[in-house]
């Protein structure tokens, strides 16, 4: 009887020990898994920054000004129009460049250095001065004017006297843009349909405003063509893949 009880107690102890060991094994946290090797991210090539127009042009406070007061100067009689009379110049350049080139200018330095609007009344003014002088000197002034002024001698407002009559005084637009330091300079001339004053209401008349607009368009067209010649050409568009022909049912 004692042996039986001892064996039963031993069996009970063995069962308890086994259960305790199993419980310990179950409660032991699993060994940590080995960390996976880091995956290298693919190299990312930064996109070229979108371009901005840097405006460094000089802006005059006057509505209009005499470019040069010296009678012997090739700029005598040239009037500069202020932004109050012909405005939106930088905005015009930026819009035309964006409309034409889009992202072709991305990553390039684009600087507007000069945008001038002139009316060259040199011949008319010299004639009137000559008539006021009278005599031989006045006669010479009134007939010879400054037709000998060449483009290289005229810093502002030059136009070809063989193409345009002096009256009404022609408009001249001069634009200078730099692309990555390379100078792009252009000018254009046009003639208003009638003489007028520098009053805003006269310049806003449709017949005058149309010519003011047109001469600026011509000058910007030339700027765009010159920039187009120095920029890398865009990659040709890939030809579309033809769709597979559907097999006909037999």
JSON list of C-alpha atoms in Angstrom, two decimals:
[
{"chain": "A", "resi": 1, "resn": "UNK", "atom": "CA", "xyz": [0.00, 0.00, 0.00]},
{"chain": "A", "resi": 2, "resn": "UNK", "atom": "CA", "xyz": [2.81, 2.32, 0.84]},
{"chain": "A", "resi": 3, "resn": "UNK", "atom": "CA", "xyz": [4.61, 1.31, -2.35]},
{"chain": "A", "resi": 4, "resn": "UNK", "atom": "CA", "xyz": [1.51, 2.05, -4.40]},
{"chain": "A", "resi": 5, "resn": "UNK", "atom": "CA", "xyz": [1.10, 5.42, -2.77]},
{"chain": "A", "resi": 6, "resn": "UNK", "atom": "CA", "xyz": [4.76, 6.23, -3.32]},
{"chain": "A", "resi": 7, "resn": "UNK", "atom": "CA", "xyz": [4.55, 5.29, -6.98]},
{"chain": "A", "resi": 8, "resn": "UNK", "atom": "CA", "xyz": [1.42, 7.36, -7.37]},
{"chain": "A", "resi": 9, "resn": "UNK", "atom": "CA", "xyz": [3.08, 10.32, -5.73]},
{"chain": "A", "resi": 10, "resn": "UNK", "atom": "CA", "xyz": [6.11, 9.89, -7.93]},
{"chain": "A", "resi": 11, "resn": "UNK", "atom": "CA", "xyz": [3.89, 9.81, -11.00]},
{"chain": "A", "resi": 12, "resn": "UNK", "atom": "CA", "xyz": [2.10, 12.92, -9.87]},
{"chain": "A", "resi": 13, "resn": "UNK", "atom": "CA", "xyz": [5.42, 14.72, -9.32]},
{"chain": "A", "resi": 14, "resn": "UNK", "atom": "CA", "xyz": [6.65, 13.61, -12.76]},
{"chain": "A", "resi": 15, "resn": "UNK", "atom": "CA", "xyz": [3.48, 14.88, -14.39]},
{"chain": "A", "resi": 16, "resn": "UNK", "atom": "CA", "xyz": [3.75, 18.21, -12.56]},
{"chain": "A", "resi": 17, "resn": "UNK", "atom": "CA", "xyz": [7.42, 18.58, -13.50]},
{"chain": "A", "resi": 18, "resn": "UNK", "atom": "CA", "xyz": [6.65, 17.81, -17.15]},
{"chain": "A", "resi": 19, "resn": "UNK", "atom": "CA", "xyz": [3.76, 20.28, -17.18]},
{"chain": "A", "resi": 20, "resn": "UNK", "atom": "CA", "xyz": [5.95, 22.95, -15.54]},
{"chain": "A", "resi": 21, "resn": "UNK", "atom": "CA", "xyz": [8.73, 22.37, -18.09]},
{"chain": "A", "resi": 22, "resn": "UNK", "atom": "CA", "xyz": [6.24, 22.57, -20.97]},
{"chain": "A", "resi": 23, "resn": "UNK", "atom": "CA", "xyz": [4.80, 25.78, -19.53]},
{"chain": "A", "resi": 24, "resn": "UNK", "atom": "CA", "xyz": [8.28, 27.27, -19.25]},
{"chain": "A", "resi": 25, "resn": "UNK", "atom": "CA", "xyz": [9.07, 26.28, -22.82]},
{"chain": "A", "resi": 26, "resn": "UNK", "atom": "CA", "xyz": [5.83, 27.80, -24.04]},
{"chain": "A", "resi": 27, "resn": "UNK", "atom": "CA", "xyz": [6.49, 31.09, -22.22]},
{"chain": "A", "resi": 28, "resn": "UNK", "atom": "CA", "xyz": [10.07, 31.49, -23.50]},
{"chain": "A", "resi": 29, "resn": "UNK", "atom": "CA", "xyz": [10.11, 34.16, -26.23]},
{"chain": "A", "resi": 30, "resn": "UNK", "atom": "CA", "xyz": [11.42, 33.03, -29.61]},
{"chain": "A", "resi": 31, "resn": "UNK", "atom": "CA", "xyz": [14.94, 34.01, -30.58]},
{"chain": "A", "resi": 32, "resn": "UNK", "atom": "CA", "xyz": [14.99, 37.23, -32.63]},
{"chain": "A", "resi": 33, "resn": "UNK", "atom": "CA", "xyz": [15.19, 36.74, -36.38]},
{"chain": "A", "resi": 34, "resn": "UNK", "atom": "CA", "xyz": [18.24, 38.03, -38.16]},
{"chain": "A", "resi": 35, "resn": "UNK", "atom": "CA", "xyz": [17.73, 41.53, -39.59]},
{"chain": "A", "resi": 36, "resn": "UNK", "atom": "CA", "xyz": [17.47, 41.60, -43.37]},
{"chain": "A", "resi": 37, "resn": "UNK", "atom": "CA", "xyz": [20.22, 43.40, -45.24]},
{"chain": "A", "resi": 38, "resn": "UNK", "atom": "CA", "xyz": [19.13, 46.97, -46.16]},
{"chain": "A", "resi": 39, "resn": "UNK", "atom": "CA", "xyz": [17.93, 47.37, -49.74]},
{"chain": "A", "resi": 40, "resn": "UNK", "atom": "CA", "xyz": [19.69, 50.18, -51.54]},
{"chain": "A", "resi": 41, "resn": "UNK", "atom": "CA", "xyz": [17.29, 52.78, -52.94]},
{"chain": "A", "resi": 42, "resn": "UNK", "atom": "CA", "xyz": [17.62, 53.39, -56.68]},
{"chain": "A", "resi": 43, "resn": "UNK", "atom": "CA", "xyz": [19.65, 56.47, -57.58]},
{"chain": "A", "resi": 44, "resn": "UNK", "atom": "CA", "xyz": [17.39, 59.44, -58.26]},
{"chain": "A", "resi": 45, "resn": "UNK", "atom": "CA", "xyz": [18.61, 62.03, -60.73]},
{"chain": "A", "resi": 46, "resn": "UNK", "atom": "CA", "xyz": [17.26, 65.42, -59.63]},
{"chain": "A", "resi": 47, "resn": "UNK", "atom": "CA", "xyz": [15.15, 67.13, -62.25]},
{"chain": "A", "resi": 48, "resn": "UNK", "atom": "CA", "xyz": [16.49, 70.36, -63.70]},
{"chain": "A", "resi": 49, "resn": "UNK", "atom": "CA", "xyz": [14.86, 73.31, -61.93]},
{"chain": "A", "resi": 50, "resn": "UNK", "atom": "CA", "xyz": [12.17, 75.14, -63.81]},
{"chain": "A", "resi": 51, "resn": "UNK", "atom": "CA", "xyz": [13.42, 78.42, -65.25]},
{"chain": "A", "resi": 52, "resn": "UNK", "atom": "CA", "xyz": [12.50, 81.88, -64.08]},
{"chain": "A", "resi": 53, "resn": "UNK", "atom": "CA", "xyz": [12.91, 85.21, -65.84]},
{"chain": "A", "resi": 54, "resn": "UNK", "atom": "CA", "xyz": [15.33, 87.48, -64.00]},
{"chain": "A", "resi": 55, "resn": "UNK", "atom": "CA", "xyz": [14.38, 91.07, -64.77]},
{"chain": "A", "resi": 56, "resn": "UNK", "atom": "CA", "xyz": [17.35, 93.46, -64.52]},
{"chain": "A", "resi": 57, "resn": "UNK", "atom": "CA", "xyz": [16.19, 96.08, -67.03]},
{"chain": "A", "resi": 58, "resn": "UNK", "atom": "CA", "xyz": [16.32, 99.73, -66.10]},
{"chain": "A", "resi": 59, "resn": "UNK", "atom": "CA", "xyz": [12.92, 101.30, -65.52]},
{"chain": "A", "resi": 60, "resn": "UNK", "atom": "CA", "xyz": [12.54, 105.06, -65.97]},
{"chain": "A", "resi": 61, "resn": "UNK", "atom": "CA", "xyz": [10.17, 107.05, -63.79]},
{"chain": "A", "resi": 62, "resn": "UNK", "atom": "CA", "xyz": [9.20, 109.52, -66.52]},
{"chain": "A", "resi": 63, "resn": "UNK", "atom": "CA", "xyz": [6.30, 108.85, -68.86]},
{"chain": "A", "resi": 64, "resn": "UNK", "atom": "CA", "xyz": [8.55, 110.00, -71.67]},
{"chain": "A", "resi": 65, "resn": "UNK", "atom": "CA", "xyz": [12.04, 111.42, -71.86]},
{"chain": "A", "resi": 66, "resn": "UNK", "atom": "CA", "xyz": [14.58, 112.91, -74.26]},
{"chain": "A", "resi": 67, "resn": "UNK", "atom": "CA", "xyz": [17.28, 110.31, -74.83]},
{"chain": "A", "resi": 68, "resn": "UNK", "atom": "CA", "xyz": [19.87, 112.95, -75.76]},
{"chain": "A", "resi": 69, "resn": "UNK", "atom": "CA", "xyz": [19.67, 116.75, -75.87]},
{"chain": "A", "resi": 70, "resn": "UNK", "atom": "CA", "xyz": [22.80, 117.36, -77.97]},
{"chain": "A", "resi": 71, "resn": "UNK", "atom": "CA", "xyz": [22.01, 118.31, -81.55]},
{"chain": "A", "resi": 72, "resn": "UNK", "atom": "CA", "xyz": [25.13, 116.54, -82.84]},
{"chain": "A", "resi": 73, "resn": "UNK", "atom": "CA", "xyz": [24.15, 113.21, -81.23]},
{"chain": "A", "resi": 74, "resn": "UNK", "atom": "CA", "xyz": [22.57, 110.41, -83.22]},
{"chain": "A", "resi": 75, "resn": "UNK", "atom": "CA", "xyz": [20.06, 110.06, -80.37]},
{"chain": "A", "resi": 76, "resn": "UNK", "atom": "CA", "xyz": [18.92, 113.68, -80.62]},
{"chain": "A", "resi": 77, "resn": "UNK", "atom": "CA", "xyz": [15.16, 113.75, -81.16]},
{"chain": "A", "resi": 78, "resn": "UNK", "atom": "CA", "xyz": [14.66, 110.19, -79.86]},
{"chain": "A", "resi": 79, "resn": "UNK", "atom": "CA", "xyz": [11.98, 109.92, -77.17]},
{"chain": "A", "resi": 80, "resn": "UNK", "atom": "CA", "xyz": [11.86, 107.06, -74.68]},
{"chain": "A", "resi": 81, "resn": "UNK", "atom": "CA", "xyz": [8.41, 105.86, -73.60]},
{"chain": "A", "resi": 82, "resn": "UNK", "atom": "CA", "xyz": [8.06, 104.94, -69.91]},
{"chain": "A", "resi": 83, "resn": "UNK", "atom": "CA", "xyz": [6.25, 101.87, -68.61]},
{"chain": "A", "resi": 84, "resn": "UNK", "atom": "CA", "xyz": [3.27, 104.10, -67.82]},
{"chain": "A", "resi": 85, "resn": "UNK", "atom": "CA", "xyz": [2.74, 104.50, -71.59]},
{"chain": "A", "resi": 86, "resn": "UNK", "atom": "CA", "xyz": [3.85, 101.05, -72.80]},
{"chain": "A", "resi": 87, "resn": "UNK", "atom": "CA", "xyz": [3.58, 98.64, -69.89]},
{"chain": "A", "resi": 88, "resn": "UNK", "atom": "CA", "xyz": [3.77, 94.91, -69.18]},
{"chain": "A", "resi": 89, "resn": "UNK", "atom": "CA", "xyz": [7.16, 94.46, -70.83]},
{"chain": "A", "resi": 90, "resn": "UNK", "atom": "CA", "xyz": [8.71, 91.79, -68.59]},
{"chain": "A", "resi": 91, "resn": "UNK", "atom": "CA", "xyz": [5.37, 89.96, -68.44]},
{"chain": "A", "resi": 92, "resn": "UNK", "atom": "CA", "xyz": [5.18, 89.99, -72.23]},
{"chain": "A", "resi": 93, "resn": "UNK", "atom": "CA", "xyz": [8.67, 88.50, -72.59]},
{"chain": "A", "resi": 94, "resn": "UNK", "atom": "CA", "xyz": [8.04, 85.78, -70.02]},
{"chain": "A", "resi": 95, "resn": "UNK", "atom": "CA", "xyz": [4.70, 84.77, -71.52]},
{"chain": "A", "resi": 96, "resn": "UNK", "atom": "CA", "xyz": [6.04, 84.58, -75.07]},
{"chain": "A", "resi": 97, "resn": "UNK", "atom": "CA", "xyz": [9.05, 82.52, -73.96]},
{"chain": "A", "resi": 98, "resn": "UNK", "atom": "CA", "xyz": [6.91, 80.12, -71.92]},
{"chain": "A", "resi": 99, "resn": "UNK", "atom": "CA", "xyz": [4.35, 79.75, -74.70]},
{"chain": "A", "resi": 100, "resn": "UNK", "atom": "CA", "xyz": [7.03, 78.96, -77.27]},
{"chain": "A", "resi": 101, "resn": "UNK", "atom": "CA", "xyz": [9.71, 77.02, -75.38]},
{"chain": "A", "resi": 102, "resn": "UNK", "atom": "CA", "xyz": [7.86, 75.43, -72.47]},
{"chain": "A", "resi": 103, "resn": "UNK", "atom": "CA", "xyz": [10.32, 73.32, -70.44]},
{"chain": "A", "resi": 104, "resn": "UNK", "atom": "CA", "xyz": [13.12, 73.65, -73.00]},
{"chain": "A", "resi": 105, "resn": "UNK", "atom": "CA", "xyz": [14.42, 76.54, -70.92]},
{"chain": "A", "resi": 106, "resn": "UNK", "atom": "CA", "xyz": [14.45, 74.51, -67.69]},
{"chain": "A", "resi": 107, "resn": "UNK", "atom": "CA", "xyz": [17.85, 74.74, -65.99]},
{"chain": "A", "resi": 108, "resn": "UNK", "atom": "CA", "xyz": [18.89, 77.75, -68.09]},
{"chain": "A", "resi": 109, "resn": "UNK", "atom": "CA", "xyz": [19.55, 81.23, -66.77]},
{"chain": "A", "resi": 110, "resn": "UNK", "atom": "CA", "xyz": [17.21, 83.67, -68.51]},
{"chain": "A", "resi": 111, "resn": "UNK", "atom": "CA", "xyz": [17.77, 87.39, -67.93]},
{"chain": "A", "resi": 112, "resn": "UNK", "atom": "CA", "xyz": [15.85, 90.32, -69.39]},
{"chain": "A", "resi": 113, "resn": "UNK", "atom": "CA", "xyz": [18.45, 93.08, -69.58]},
{"chain": "A", "resi": 114, "resn": "UNK", "atom": "CA", "xyz": [16.71, 95.65, -71.77]},
{"chain": "A", "resi": 115, "resn": "UNK", "atom": "CA", "xyz": [13.28, 96.39, -73.17]},
{"chain": "A", "resi": 116, "resn": "UNK", "atom": "CA", "xyz": [13.00, 99.91, -74.57]},
{"chain": "A", "resi": 117, "resn": "UNK", "atom": "CA", "xyz": [10.26, 101.59, -76.56]},
{"chain": "A", "resi": 118, "resn": "UNK", "atom": "CA", "xyz": [11.27, 104.68, -78.54]},
{"chain": "A", "resi": 119, "resn": "UNK", "atom": "CA", "xyz": [9.84, 107.11, -81.03]},
{"chain": "A", "resi": 120, "resn": "UNK", "atom": "CA", "xyz": [12.54, 108.53, -83.27]},
{"chain": "A", "resi": 121, "resn": "UNK", "atom": "CA", "xyz": [11.55, 112.08, -84.25]},
{"chain": "A", "resi": 122, "resn": "UNK", "atom": "CA", "xyz": [15.11, 113.15, -84.97]},
{"chain": "A", "resi": 123, "resn": "UNK", "atom": "CA", "xyz": [14.61, 114.26, -88.55]},
{"chain": "A", "resi": 124, "resn": "UNK", "atom": "CA", "xyz": [11.40, 116.11, -87.75]},
{"chain": "A", "resi": 125, "resn": "UNK", "atom": "CA", "xyz": [12.95, 117.89, -84.79]},
{"chain": "A", "resi": 126, "resn": "UNK", "atom": "CA", "xyz": [16.09, 118.92, -86.67]},
{"chain": "A", "resi": 127, "resn": "UNK", "atom": "CA", "xyz": [13.95, 120.24, -89.49]},
{"chain": "A", "resi": 128, "resn": "UNK", "atom": "CA", "xyz": [11.95, 122.37, -87.09]},
{"chain": "A", "resi": 129, "resn": "UNK", "atom": "CA", "xyz": [15.13, 123.64, -85.42]},
{"chain": "A", "resi": 130, "resn": "UNK", "atom": "CA", "xyz": [16.58, 124.51, -88.83]},
{"chain": "A", "resi": 131, "resn": "UNK", "atom": "CA", "xyz": [13.48, 126.39, -89.84]},
{"chain": "A", "resi": 132, "resn": "UNK", "atom": "CA", "xyz": [13.69, 128.34, -86.60]},
{"chain": "A", "resi": 133, "resn": "UNK", "atom": "CA", "xyz": [17.33, 129.26, -87.23]},
{"chain": "A", "resi": 134, "resn": "UNK", "atom": "CA", "xyz": [16.74, 130.53, -90.73]},
{"chain": "A", "resi": 135, "resn": "UNK", "atom": "CA", "xyz": [19.49, 131.55, -93.14]},
{"chain": "A", "resi": 136, "resn": "UNK", "atom": "CA", "xyz": [22.13, 129.23, -94.59]},
{"chain": "A", "resi": 137, "resn": "UNK", "atom": "CA", "xyz": [22.71, 127.26, -91.38]},
{"chain": "A", "resi": 138, "resn": "UNK", "atom": "CA", "xyz": [19.03, 126.72, -90.87]},
{"chain": "A", "resi": 139, "resn": "UNK", "atom": "CA", "xyz": [18.61, 125.63, -94.47]},
{"chain": "A", "resi": 140, "resn": "UNK", "atom": "CA", "xyz": [21.41, 123.11, -94.19]},
{"chain": "A", "resi": 141, "resn": "UNK", "atom": "CA", "xyz": [20.00, 121.73, -90.96]},
{"chain": "A", "resi": 142, "resn": "UNK", "atom": "CA", "xyz": [16.56, 121.44, -92.45]},
{"chain": "A", "resi": 143, "resn": "UNK", "atom": "CA", "xyz": [17.73, 119.53, -95.51]},
{"chain": "A", "resi": 144, "resn": "UNK", "atom": "CA", "xyz": [20.57, 117.25, -94.39]},
{"chain": "A", "resi": 145, "resn": "UNK", "atom": "CA", "xyz": [19.24, 116.22, -90.90]},
{"chain": "A", "resi": 146, "resn": "UNK", "atom": "CA", "xyz": [21.17, 113.30, -89.49]},
{"chain": "A", "resi": 147, "resn": "UNK", "atom": "CA", "xyz": [20.76, 110.79, -92.27]},
{"chain": "A", "resi": 148, "resn": "UNK", "atom": "CA", "xyz": [24.42, 109.83, -91.86]},
{"chain": "A", "resi": 149, "resn": "UNK", "atom": "CA", "xyz": [23.76, 108.20, -88.47]},
{"chain": "A", "resi": 150, "resn": "UNK", "atom": "CA", "xyz": [24.53, 104.49, -88.75]},
{"chain": "A", "resi": 151, "resn": "UNK", "atom": "CA", "xyz": [23.26, 101.73, -86.52]},
{"chain": "A", "resi": 152, "resn": "UNK", "atom": "CA", "xyz": [26.67, 101.38, -84.86]},
{"chain": "A", "resi": 153, "resn": "UNK", "atom": "CA", "xyz": [26.63, 105.10, -83.98]},
{"chain": "A", "resi": 154, "resn": "UNK", "atom": "CA", "xyz": [23.09, 105.07, -82.59]},
{"chain": "A", "resi": 155, "resn": "UNK", "atom": "CA", "xyz": [22.72, 103.54, -79.14]},
{"chain": "A", "resi": 156, "resn": "UNK", "atom": "CA", "xyz": [18.97, 104.00, -78.96]},
{"chain": "A", "resi": 157, "resn": "UNK", "atom": "CA", "xyz": [16.09, 104.26, -81.42]},
{"chain": "A", "resi": 158, "resn": "UNK", "atom": "CA", "xyz": [17.84, 103.58, -84.75]},
{"chain": "A", "resi": 159, "resn": "UNK", "atom": "CA", "xyz": [15.69, 102.78, -87.79]},
{"chain": "A", "resi": 160, "resn": "UNK", "atom": "CA", "xyz": [16.41, 102.38, -91.48]},
{"chain": "A", "resi": 161, "resn": "UNK", "atom": "CA", "xyz": [15.59, 105.69, -93.17]},
{"chain": "A", "resi": 162, "resn": "UNK", "atom": "CA", "xyz": [15.43, 103.88, -96.51]},
{"chain": "A", "resi": 163, "resn": "UNK", "atom": "CA", "xyz": [12.49, 101.81, -95.30]},
{"chain": "A", "resi": 164, "resn": "UNK", "atom": "CA", "xyz": [10.55, 104.32, -93.21]},
{"chain": "A", "resi": 165, "resn": "UNK", "atom": "CA", "xyz": [9.62, 107.91, -93.84]},
{"chain": "A", "resi": 166, "resn": "UNK", "atom": "CA", "xyz": [10.44, 110.34, -91.02]},
{"chain": "A", "resi": 167, "resn": "UNK", "atom": "CA", "xyz": [6.86, 111.47, -90.62]},
{"chain": "A", "resi": 168, "resn": "UNK", "atom": "CA", "xyz": [5.03, 110.30, -88.60]},
{"chain": "A", "resi": 169, "resn": "UNK", "atom": "CA", "xyz": [8.03, 109.51, -86.42]},
{"chain": "A", "resi": 170, "resn": "UNK", "atom": "CA", "xyz": [8.63, 105.72, -86.37]},
{"chain": "A", "resi": 171, "resn": "UNK", "atom": "CA", "xyz": [8.44, 103.55, -83.28]},
{"chain": "A", "resi": 172, "resn": "UNK", "atom": "CA", "xyz": [11.47, 101.44, -82.37]},
{"chain": "A", "resi": 173, "resn": "UNK", "atom": "CA", "xyz": [11.54, 98.52, -79.91]},
{"chain": "A", "resi": 174, "resn": "UNK", "atom": "CA", "xyz": [14.87, 97.21, -78.60]},
{"chain": "A", "resi": 175, "resn": "UNK", "atom": "CA", "xyz": [15.05, 94.02, -76.50]},
{"chain": "A", "resi": 176, "resn": "UNK", "atom": "CA", "xyz": [18.09, 92.31, -74.98]},
{"chain": "A", "resi": 177, "resn": "UNK", "atom": "CA", "xyz": [17.84, 88.90, -73.33]},
{"chain": "A", "resi": 178, "resn": "UNK", "atom": "CA", "xyz": [20.68, 86.76, -71.96]},
{"chain": "A", "resi": 179, "resn": "UNK", "atom": "CA", "xyz": [20.53, 82.96, -72.06]},
{"chain": "A", "resi": 180, "resn": "UNK", "atom": "CA", "xyz": [23.27, 81.47, -69.85]},
{"chain": "A", "resi": 181, "resn": "UNK", "atom": "CA", "xyz": [25.27, 84.64, -70.39]},
{"chain": "A", "resi": 182, "resn": "UNK", "atom": "CA", "xyz": [24.85, 84.66, -74.18]},
{"chain": "A", "resi": 183, "resn": "UNK", "atom": "CA", "xyz": [23.43, 87.96, -75.42]},
{"chain": "A", "resi": 184, "resn": "UNK", "atom": "CA", "xyz": [20.35, 87.91, -77.65]},
{"chain": "A", "resi": 185, "resn": "UNK", "atom": "CA", "xyz": [19.58, 91.41, -78.94]},
{"chain": "A", "resi": 186, "resn": "UNK", "atom": "CA", "xyz": [16.82, 92.41, -81.32]},
{"chain": "A", "resi": 187, "resn": "UNK", "atom": "CA", "xyz": [15.08, 95.52, -82.57]},
{"chain": "A", "resi": 188, "resn": "UNK", "atom": "CA", "xyz": [12.08, 96.30, -84.73]},
{"chain": "A", "resi": 189, "resn": "UNK", "atom": "CA", "xyz": [10.57, 99.46, -86.20]},
{"chain": "A", "resi": 190, "resn": "UNK", "atom": "CA", "xyz": [7.08, 100.44, -87.32]},
{"chain": "A", "resi": 191, "resn": "UNK", "atom": "CA", "xyz": [5.31, 103.62, -88.28]},
{"chain": "A", "resi": 192, "resn": "UNK", "atom": "CA", "xyz": [2.16, 104.98, -86.65]},
{"chain": "A", "resi": 193, "resn": "UNK", "atom": "CA", "xyz": [-0.68, 105.94, -88.90]},
{"chain": "A", "resi": 194, "resn": "UNK", "atom": "CA", "xyz": [-0.70, 109.55, -87.74]},
{"chain": "A", "resi": 195, "resn": "UNK", "atom": "CA", "xyz": [1.18, 111.96, -85.48]},
{"chain": "A", "resi": 196, "resn": "UNK", "atom": "CA", "xyz": [0.06, 112.03, -81.85]},
{"chain": "A", "resi": 197, "resn": "UNK", "atom": "CA", "xyz": [1.06, 113.30, -78.43]},
{"chain": "A", "resi": 198, "resn": "UNK", "atom": "CA", "xyz": [2.33, 111.36, -75.43]},
{"chain": "A", "resi": 199, "resn": "UNK", "atom": "CA", "xyz": [-1.07, 111.38, -73.74]},
{"chain": "A", "resi": 200, "resn": "UNK", "atom": "CA", "xyz": [-2.33, 107.98, -72.61]},
{"chain": "A", "resi": 201, "resn": "UNK", "atom": "CA", "xyz": [-5.73, 108.53, -74.22]},
{"chain": "A", "resi": 202, "resn": "UNK", "atom": "CA", "xyz": [-4.14, 109.12, -77.64]},
{"chain": "A", "resi": 203, "resn": "UNK", "atom": "CA", "xyz": [-1.85, 106.10, -77.34]},
{"chain": "A", "resi": 204, "resn": "UNK", "atom": "CA", "xyz": [-4.88, 104.01, -76.41]},
{"chain": "A", "resi": 205, "resn": "UNK", "atom": "CA", "xyz": [-6.69, 104.92, -79.64]},
{"chain": "A", "resi": 206, "resn": "UNK", "atom": "CA", "xyz": [-7.15, 101.68, -81.63]},
{"chain": "A", "resi": 207, "resn": "UNK", "atom": "CA", "xyz": [-5.18, 102.84, -84.68]},
{"chain": "A", "resi": 208, "resn": "UNK", "atom": "CA", "xyz": [-2.16, 103.83, -82.54]},
{"chain": "A", "resi": 209, "resn": "UNK", "atom": "CA", "xyz": [-2.44, 100.96, -80.02]},
{"chain": "A", "resi": 210, "resn": "UNK", "atom": "CA", "xyz": [-2.47, 98.43, -82.87]},
{"chain": "A", "resi": 211, "resn": "UNK", "atom": "CA", "xyz": [0.88, 99.61, -84.22]},
{"chain": "A", "resi": 212, "resn": "UNK", "atom": "CA", "xyz": [2.40, 99.75, -80.71]},
{"chain": "A", "resi": 213, "resn": "UNK", "atom": "CA", "xyz": [1.33, 96.13, -80.19]},
{"chain": "A", "resi": 214, "resn": "UNK", "atom": "CA", "xyz": [2.47, 94.97, -83.63]},
{"chain": "A", "resi": 215, "resn": "UNK", "atom": "CA", "xyz": [6.02, 96.34, -83.38]},
{"chain": "A", "resi": 216, "resn": "UNK", "atom": "CA", "xyz": [6.51, 94.61, -80.02]},
{"chain": "A", "resi": 217, "resn": "UNK", "atom": "CA", "xyz": [5.29, 91.31, -81.49]},
{"chain": "A", "resi": 218, "resn": "UNK", "atom": "CA", "xyz": [7.80, 91.59, -84.34]},
{"chain": "A", "resi": 219, "resn": "UNK", "atom": "CA", "xyz": [10.68, 92.30, -81.94]},
{"chain": "A", "resi": 220, "resn": "UNK", "atom": "CA", "xyz": [9.76, 89.33, -79.71]},
{"chain": "A", "resi": 221, "resn": "UNK", "atom": "CA", "xyz": [9.37, 87.04, -82.73]},
{"chain": "A", "resi": 222, "resn": "UNK", "atom": "CA", "xyz": [12.97, 87.82, -83.62]},
{"chain": "A", "resi": 223, "resn": "UNK", "atom": "CA", "xyz": [14.16, 87.24, -80.03]},
{"chain": "A", "resi": 224, "resn": "UNK", "atom": "CA", "xyz": [12.45, 83.83, -80.01]},
{"chain": "A", "resi": 225, "resn": "UNK", "atom": "CA", "xyz": [13.99, 82.85, -83.34]},
{"chain": "A", "resi": 226, "resn": "UNK", "atom": "CA", "xyz": [17.48, 83.78, -82.10]},
{"chain": "A", "resi": 227, "resn": "UNK", "atom": "CA", "xyz": [17.04, 81.84, -78.85]},
{"chain": "A", "resi": 228, "resn": "UNK", "atom": "CA", "xyz": [15.67, 78.85, -80.76]},
{"chain": "A", "resi": 229, "resn": "UNK", "atom": "CA", "xyz": [18.88, 78.79, -82.80]},
{"chain": "A", "resi": 230, "resn": "UNK", "atom": "CA", "xyz": [21.13, 78.36, -79.74]},
{"chain": "A", "resi": 231, "resn": "UNK", "atom": "CA", "xyz": [19.03, 76.02, -77.56]},
{"chain": "A", "resi": 232, "resn": "UNK", "atom": "CA", "xyz": [19.40, 72.24, -77.86]},
{"chain": "A", "resi": 233, "resn": "UNK", "atom": "CA", "xyz": [16.68, 70.85, -80.06]},
{"chain": "A", "resi": 234, "resn": "UNK", "atom": "CA", "xyz": [13.96, 68.81, -78.31]},
{"chain": "A", "resi": 235, "resn": "UNK", "atom": "CA", "xyz": [14.12, 65.04, -78.72]},
{"chain": "A", "resi": 236, "resn": "UNK", "atom": "CA", "xyz": [11.86, 63.82, -81.53]},
{"chain": "A", "resi": 237, "resn": "UNK", "atom": "CA", "xyz": [8.62, 62.29, -80.34]},
{"chain": "A", "resi": 238, "resn": "UNK", "atom": "CA", "xyz": [8.56, 58.47, -80.49]},
{"chain": "A", "resi": 239, "resn": "UNK", "atom": "CA", "xyz": [6.39, 57.05, -83.26]},
{"chain": "A", "resi": 240, "resn": "UNK", "atom": "CA", "xyz": [3.20, 55.48, -81.89]},
{"chain": "A", "resi": 241, "resn": "UNK", "atom": "CA", "xyz": [3.17, 51.65, -81.81]},
{"chain": "A", "resi": 242, "resn": "UNK", "atom": "CA", "xyz": [0.59, 50.36, -84.28]},
{"chain": "A", "resi": 243, "resn": "UNK", "atom": "CA", "xyz": [-2.23, 48.40, -82.71]},
{"chain": "A", "resi": 244, "resn": "UNK", "atom": "CA", "xyz": [-2.21, 44.64, -83.53]},
{"chain": "A", "resi": 245, "resn": "UNK", "atom": "CA", "xyz": [-4.62, 43.63, -86.25]},
{"chain": "A", "resi": 246, "resn": "UNK", "atom": "CA", "xyz": [-7.56, 41.62, -85.05]},
{"chain": "A", "resi": 247, "resn": "UNK", "atom": "CA", "xyz": [-7.69, 38.09, -86.45]},
{"chain": "A", "resi": 248, "resn": "UNK", "atom": "CA", "xyz": [-10.77, 37.52, -88.56]},
{"chain": "A", "resi": 249, "resn": "UNK", "atom": "CA", "xyz": [-13.10, 34.75, -87.48]},
{"chain": "A", "resi": 250, "resn": "UNK", "atom": "CA", "xyz": [-13.05, 31.81, -89.87]}
]
